[in-house]
Short mmCIF file of C-alpha atoms in Angstrom, two decimals:
data_model
loop_
_atom_site.label_atom_id
_atom_site.label_comp_id
_atom_site.label_asym_id
_atom_site.label_seq_id
_atom_site.Cartn_x
_atom_site.Cartn_y
_atom_site.Cartn_z
CA MET A 128 -28.60 0.14 -6.29
CA GLN A 129 -28.36 1.11 -10.04
CA THR A 130 -27.10 -1.54 -12.81
CA GLU A 131 -25.25 -0.42 -15.90
CA ASN A 132 -28.80 -0.68 -17.65
CA LYS A 133 -30.15 2.42 -16.28
CA THR A 134 -29.16 6.20 -16.13
CA PRO A 135 -27.76 6.28 -12.45
CA SER A 136 -28.03 10.01 -11.24
CA ALA A 137 -25.79 12.24 -12.76
CA THR A 138 -24.46 13.75 -9.46
CA LEU A 139 -24.58 10.47 -7.63
CA VAL A 140 -21.07 9.88 -10.29
CA VAL A 141 -19.79 13.22 -9.88
CA LEU A 142 -19.94 12.85 -6.34
CA ALA A 143 -18.60 9.22 -6.54
CA PHE A 144 -15.60 10.34 -9.31
CA ALA A 145 -14.86 12.48 -7.14
CA THR A 146 -14.86 10.47 -4.22
CA VAL A 147 -12.17 7.86 -6.14
CA TYR A 148 -10.38 10.18 -6.93
CA ILE A 149 -8.88 12.11 -4.26
CA VAL A 150 -9.12 9.92 -1.15
CA TRP A 151 -7.31 7.09 -2.86
CA GLY A 152 -5.45 9.80 -3.81
CA SER A 153 -5.05 11.10 0.20
CA THR A 154 -4.61 6.94 0.81
CA TYR A 155 -1.14 7.48 -0.03
CA PHE A 156 0.31 9.28 2.67
CA PHE A 157 -1.88 7.05 5.04
CA ILE A 158 -1.29 3.71 4.39
CA GLN A 159 3.23 5.36 4.43
CA LYS A 160 1.61 6.77 8.17
CA ALA A 161 0.60 3.04 8.95
CA LEU A 162 3.25 1.80 8.22
CA ALA A 163 5.58 3.06 10.23
CA GLY A 164 3.98 1.98 13.52
CA LEU A 165 2.07 -1.07 11.40
CA PRO A 166 3.51 -4.09 9.46
CA PRO A 167 2.61 -4.63 6.08
CA PHE A 168 0.12 -8.02 6.00
CA PHE A 169 -0.64 -7.14 9.73
CA LEU A 170 -2.27 -3.47 8.08
CA GLY A 171 -3.99 -5.11 5.18
CA ALA A 172 -5.56 -8.10 6.49
CA PHE A 173 -7.07 -5.79 9.69
CA ARG A 174 -7.77 -3.54 7.24
CA PHE A 175 -10.38 -5.11 5.18
CA ILE A 176 -11.72 -7.19 8.08
CA ILE A 177 -12.69 -4.42 9.50
CA ALA A 178 -14.25 -2.34 6.55
CA GLY A 179 -15.80 -6.40 5.69
CA LEU A 180 -17.31 -6.35 9.43
CA ILE A 181 -18.66 -2.24 9.05
CA MET A 182 -19.79 -3.21 5.70
CA LEU A 183 -21.31 -6.37 6.59
CA ALA A 184 -24.41 -4.97 9.85
CA TRP A 185 -24.21 -2.18 7.32
CA SER A 186 -25.98 -4.55 4.56
CA LEU A 187 -27.55 -6.78 7.56
CA SER A 188 -29.06 -3.56 9.08
CA ARG A 189 -30.80 -1.92 5.46
CA GLY A 190 -32.10 -5.76 5.06
CA GLU A 191 -30.04 -6.47 2.00
CA LYS A 192 -29.82 -10.28 0.72
CA VAL A 193 -26.19 -10.85 1.68
CA PHE A 194 -26.12 -14.56 2.93
CA SER A 195 -25.70 -15.64 -1.11
CA LEU A 196 -23.92 -17.98 -2.12
CA LYS A 197 -24.63 -16.14 -5.91
CA ALA A 198 -23.10 -13.08 -4.18
CA ILE A 199 -20.23 -14.87 -2.42
CA LYS A 200 -18.92 -16.86 -5.28
CA PRO A 201 -17.95 -13.78 -7.96
CA ALA A 202 -16.78 -11.13 -5.33
CA ILE A 203 -14.39 -13.60 -4.37
CA ILE A 204 -12.86 -14.41 -6.13
CA THR A 205 -13.02 -10.53 -6.90
CA GLY A 206 -11.22 -9.63 -3.53
CA LEU A 207 -8.47 -11.66 -4.38
CA LEU A 208 -8.12 -10.52 -7.49
CA LEU A 209 -7.40 -6.25 -6.30
CA LEU A 210 -7.56 -6.10 -2.89
CA PHE A 211 -4.90 -9.42 -2.52
CA VAL A 212 -2.83 -9.90 -5.78
CA GLY A 213 -3.34 -6.41 -5.76
CA ASN A 214 -2.83 -4.41 -3.25
CA GLY A 215 -0.74 -6.88 -1.54
CA VAL A 216 2.18 -6.96 -4.00
CA VAL A 217 1.75 -2.91 -4.01
CA ILE A 218 2.90 -3.83 -0.39
CA TRP A 219 6.00 -6.00 -0.85
CA VAL A 220 7.42 -4.38 -3.34
CA GLU A 221 7.66 -1.56 -1.62
CA GLN A 222 10.16 -2.98 0.21
CA PHE A 223 12.65 -2.90 -1.97
CA LEU A 224 11.94 -0.21 -4.62
CA PRO A 225 11.15 3.13 -4.31
CA SER A 226 7.17 5.13 -4.26
CA ALA A 227 7.59 6.47 -6.84
CA MET A 228 8.33 3.53 -9.36
CA VAL A 229 5.86 1.75 -8.05
CA ALA A 230 2.93 4.16 -9.03
CA ILE A 231 3.56 4.57 -12.16
CA MET A 232 3.47 1.31 -12.37
CA VAL A 233 0.65 1.21 -10.98
CA SER A 234 -0.72 3.71 -13.63
CA SER A 235 -0.49 1.31 -16.39
CA SER A 236 -3.38 -0.84 -15.56
CA PRO A 237 -5.75 1.91 -17.38
CA LEU A 238 -3.80 0.13 -20.92
CA TRP A 239 -5.29 -3.50 -19.10
CA PHE A 240 -8.58 -2.17 -18.69
CA VAL A 241 -8.82 -1.66 -22.79
CA LEU A 242 -6.74 -4.92 -23.39
CA LEU A 243 -8.47 -7.28 -20.82
CA ASP A 244 -12.32 -5.63 -21.52
CA LYS A 245 -12.96 -8.29 -24.95
CA PRO A 246 -16.64 -6.77 -24.69
CA LYS A 247 -15.70 -3.56 -25.29
CA TRP A 248 -12.88 -3.57 -28.01
CA SER A 249 -14.56 -2.68 -31.00
CA GLU A 250 -15.60 0.31 -29.02
CA ASN A 251 -12.32 0.98 -27.22
CA LEU A 252 -9.98 0.66 -30.30
CA THR A 253 -11.34 1.92 -32.67
CA ASN A 254 -11.75 4.96 -30.54
CA ARG A 255 -8.89 7.78 -31.32
CA SER A 256 -9.37 9.82 -28.33
CA THR A 257 -9.85 6.87 -25.41
CA ILE A 258 -6.10 4.73 -25.84
CA LEU A 259 -4.85 8.30 -27.21
CA GLY A 260 -5.61 9.54 -23.69
CA LEU A 261 -4.15 6.65 -21.81
CA LEU A 262 -1.43 6.61 -23.25
CA ILE A 263 -0.44 10.70 -22.99
CA GLY A 264 -2.10 9.77 -19.45
CA PHE A 265 0.99 7.32 -18.96
CA ALA A 266 3.43 9.90 -20.10
CA GLY A 267 1.90 11.90 -17.67
CA VAL A 268 2.43 9.91 -15.12
CA ILE A 269 5.97 9.19 -16.12
CA LEU A 270 7.29 13.71 -15.98
CA LEU A 271 4.94 13.28 -13.01
CA PHE A 272 8.04 11.56 -11.27
CA SER A 273 11.32 11.00 -13.14
CA GLU A 274 13.07 13.43 -11.31
CA LYS A 275 12.41 10.90 -7.89
CA ILE A 276 12.69 7.64 -10.78
CA MET A 277 16.91 9.59 -11.67
CA ALA A 278 17.24 9.68 -8.34
CA SER A 279 17.13 6.59 -7.45
CA MET A 280 18.88 4.43 -9.99
CA SER A 281 21.07 3.82 -8.77
CA SER A 282 19.67 2.39 -4.97
CA LEU A 283 18.10 -0.86 -7.69
CA ASN A 284 19.66 -4.18 -7.10
CA SER A 285 19.46 -6.05 -10.56
CA SER A 286 17.54 -9.23 -10.19
CA ARG A 287 15.47 -8.53 -7.41
CA ASP A 288 14.28 -5.56 -8.13
CA LEU A 289 13.54 -6.96 -11.97
CA PHE A 290 10.95 -9.63 -10.67
CA ALA A 291 10.10 -7.08 -8.62
CA MET A 292 8.94 -5.00 -10.94
CA PHE A 293 7.50 -7.77 -12.89
CA LEU A 294 5.76 -8.21 -10.19
CA VAL A 295 3.66 -4.83 -9.95
CA VAL A 296 3.29 -5.50 -13.84
CA LEU A 297 1.27 -9.15 -12.38
CA GLY A 298 -0.69 -6.38 -9.72
CA SER A 299 -1.73 -4.46 -11.75
CA MET A 300 -3.63 -7.27 -14.11
CA ALA A 301 -4.89 -8.73 -11.93
CA TRP A 302 -6.83 -5.32 -10.67
CA ALA A 303 -8.28 -4.74 -14.20
CA GLY A 304 -9.35 -8.22 -14.27
CA GLY A 305 -11.01 -8.20 -11.26
CA SER A 306 -12.53 -4.52 -12.05
CA LEU A 307 -13.44 -6.28 -15.41
CA TYR A 308 -15.11 -9.48 -13.20
CA SER A 309 -16.93 -7.52 -10.88
CA LYS A 310 -18.70 -5.91 -14.03
CA TYR A 311 -19.68 -8.58 -15.73
CA GLN A 312 -20.13 -11.72 -13.45
CA SER A 313 -21.06 -10.36 -10.76
CA GLY A 314 -23.37 -11.60 -8.21
CA SER A 315 -25.56 -8.53 -7.37
CA ASP A 316 -27.13 -5.58 -8.18
CA SER A 317 -25.80 -3.51 -4.05
CA ALA A 318 -22.30 -2.53 -3.96
CA THR A 319 -22.61 -2.26 -0.31
CA VAL A 320 -22.67 -6.57 -1.11
CA ASN A 321 -20.27 -7.12 -3.66
CA SER A 322 -17.69 -5.09 -1.56
CA THR A 323 -18.10 -6.57 1.89
CA TRP A 324 -17.20 -10.50 1.00
CA GLN A 325 -14.41 -8.83 -1.74
CA MET A 326 -12.69 -7.29 2.02
CA PHE A 327 -13.19 -10.14 4.14
CA ALA A 328 -11.65 -12.19 0.76
CA ALA A 329 -8.74 -9.82 0.92
CA GLY A 330 -8.82 -10.06 4.46
CA VAL A 331 -8.34 -13.33 5.48
CA ALA A 332 -5.76 -13.69 2.33
CA PHE A 333 -3.61 -11.46 4.13
CA ILE A 334 -3.66 -13.63 6.83
CA PRO A 335 -0.71 -16.72 6.08
CA GLY A 336 1.30 -13.42 4.32
CA VAL A 337 0.52 -12.04 8.42
CA ILE A 338 1.74 -15.79 9.50
CA PHE A 339 4.23 -16.41 7.25
CA SER A 340 6.93 -13.89 7.62
CA GLY A 341 6.30 -13.66 11.54
CA GLU A 342 4.91 -10.09 11.26
CA LEU A 343 3.40 -11.31 15.01
CA GLU A 344 6.46 -12.67 16.82
CA ASN A 345 6.77 -9.16 18.00
CA PHE A 346 4.42 -7.15 17.64
CA ASP A 347 2.94 -5.37 20.62
CA PRO A 348 -0.40 -2.76 19.90
CA ALA A 349 0.33 -1.17 23.12
CA ALA A 350 3.45 0.58 21.11
CA VAL A 351 1.80 1.78 18.64
CA PRO A 352 2.25 5.62 17.50
CA ALA A 353 -1.46 6.95 17.64
CA GLY A 354 -1.00 8.21 14.30
CA ALA A 355 -0.56 4.39 12.95
CA TRP A 356 -3.85 3.99 14.88
CA GLY A 357 -5.50 6.67 12.84
CA ALA A 358 -3.89 6.27 9.63
CA ALA A 359 -5.51 3.00 9.68
CA VAL A 360 -8.45 4.27 10.80
CA TYR A 361 -9.01 6.08 7.77
CA LEU A 362 -8.30 4.11 5.40
CA ILE A 363 -10.91 2.21 7.19
CA ILE A 364 -13.39 4.41 6.67
CA PHE A 365 -12.65 6.01 3.71
CA GLY A 366 -9.59 4.53 1.30
CA SER A 367 -11.60 0.86 1.66
CA ILE A 368 -15.53 1.13 2.90
CA ILE A 369 -15.96 4.63 1.36
CA GLY A 370 -13.36 5.18 -1.49
CA PHE A 371 -13.93 1.03 -1.99
CA SER A 372 -17.97 1.12 -3.14
CA ALA A 373 -17.47 4.39 -4.80
CA TYR A 374 -15.74 2.77 -7.20
CA VAL A 375 -17.38 -0.70 -6.88
CA TRP A 376 -20.23 0.93 -7.94
CA LEU A 377 -18.59 3.33 -10.66
CA LEU A 378 -17.28 0.07 -12.23
CA LYS A 379 -21.78 -0.89 -12.99
CA VAL A 380 -22.79 2.05 -14.22
CA GLN A 381 -19.97 3.62 -16.26
CA PRO A 382 -17.22 2.49 -19.33
CA ALA A 383 -14.62 0.97 -17.71
CA THR A 384 -11.83 2.59 -19.03
CA LYS A 385 -13.31 5.75 -18.11
CA VAL A 386 -13.51 4.13 -14.63
CA SER A 387 -9.49 3.11 -15.04
CA THR A 388 -8.69 7.31 -15.22
CA TYR A 389 -7.77 6.94 -11.57
CA ALA A 390 -4.98 6.18 -12.33
CA TYR A 391 -4.36 8.51 -13.84
CA VAL A 392 -5.42 11.21 -11.02
CA ASN A 393 -4.38 10.02 -7.73
CA PRO A 394 -0.76 10.46 -8.23
CA VAL A 395 -1.75 14.22 -8.92
CA VAL A 396 -4.08 13.69 -5.73
CA ALA A 397 -1.38 13.22 -3.64
CA VAL A 398 0.77 15.20 -4.85
CA LEU A 399 -0.25 17.84 -4.41
CA LEU A 400 -1.32 16.97 -0.60
CA GLY A 401 2.53 17.04 -0.97
CA ILE A 402 2.49 20.43 -1.40
CA PHE A 403 -0.35 21.79 0.92
CA PHE A 404 0.10 20.13 3.57
CA ALA A 405 3.99 18.57 3.96
CA LYS A 406 5.31 21.21 2.06
CA GLU A 407 6.80 19.71 0.06
CA SER A 408 8.01 21.51 -3.76
CA ILE A 409 6.40 20.55 -7.00
CA SER A 410 9.38 21.57 -10.18
CA PRO A 411 8.39 22.48 -13.10
CA LEU A 412 8.63 18.76 -14.96
CA GLN A 413 6.48 17.26 -12.11
CA ILE A 414 3.63 20.63 -12.66
CA LEU A 415 4.37 19.96 -16.85
CA GLY A 416 3.07 16.19 -15.58
CA LEU A 417 0.21 17.41 -13.61
CA VAL A 418 -1.38 20.18 -16.74
CA VAL A 419 -0.72 16.27 -19.32
CA ILE A 420 -2.57 13.24 -17.47
CA LEU A 421 -5.75 16.40 -16.17
CA GLY A 422 -5.02 16.40 -20.28
CA SER A 423 -5.25 13.35 -20.82
CA VAL A 424 -8.33 12.51 -18.63
CA LEU A 425 -10.17 15.02 -20.59
CA LEU A 426 -9.18 13.03 -23.74
CA ILE A 427 -10.23 9.75 -22.61
CA ASN A 428 -14.09 11.75 -22.16
CA LEU A 429 -13.33 13.67 -25.04
CA HIS A 430 -16.45 11.15 -26.66
CA LYS A 431 -18.70 11.81 -24.29
CA TYR A 432 -18.99 15.05 -24.99
CA ARG A 433 -18.94 14.81 -28.95
CA LYS A 434 -22.17 11.85 -28.35
CA PRO A 435 -25.42 14.44 -27.19
CA LYS A 436 -23.96 16.64 -29.91
CA ALA A 437 -24.30 14.25 -32.44
CA MET A 438 -27.13 13.72 -31.41
CA ALA A 439 -28.13 17.19 -31.52
CA ALA A 440 -27.00 17.53 -35.31
CA ASN A 441 -29.30 14.51 -35.80
CA ALA A 442 -32.09 15.22 -34.28
CA ALA A 443 -32.03 18.15 -36.21
#
């Protein structure tokens, strides 16, 4: 697996970004379908343990050095921060908060990437196109979901939901922190090995939630609709194994701020999927939000296109 010190294949980078953008954008829909028949903490444990087992078998078949404490320890820390705290908080708070509000708050994670990425402060905090792009992208997500938020504000319970919103902010910080820890402290150059132990750690961490919430007391696997099991399989294969592995690899070979743009693009994909497959409507305000978000991603990547021109001018 290539590291950040080597130049990765442009084709692989594009494919990895497309995977994280599109596949993770589709998981909003499939998580909702899976939760129609599976309890939330059980879904988390089942999804990540099964994905971890598949990844373990794949790593062993390729002869990778899997059982290394140097690789396992940082991967466990990353998995707990990313998949257990980051995803677990979202699962829990969606019992109380509208999903649109959660999506907006989760979309603050690119801002946390900039604030927590200390080794890149001098580069990121002085790059006007990056900072402007991040702020505009967050504003675009707010535009995208503003009508849904206004419609659901009357149903909020002030004290309980304020606490839930605070937890979402902490979850976004944990996701950004875990991503940066994976980028700088991973013990293995293999994204497959790192993803394997990250998913195992998260899956095991969900088990106490399953037990203490009493999810298994009235749970009958035979009564779960086939669509919910199908959605869970999609989340395991595409959301976890393919999507998460692509994300972990991108963190190694691309700037974290650029990788974090998935948090802006995922809601765009989710909305477009709703329009094409669930026959949902889209308002002019949402269209404006989509345009603003896509413009922000171009801004964040603007310096990438300026550098080659500047180098060519200097060479001339």
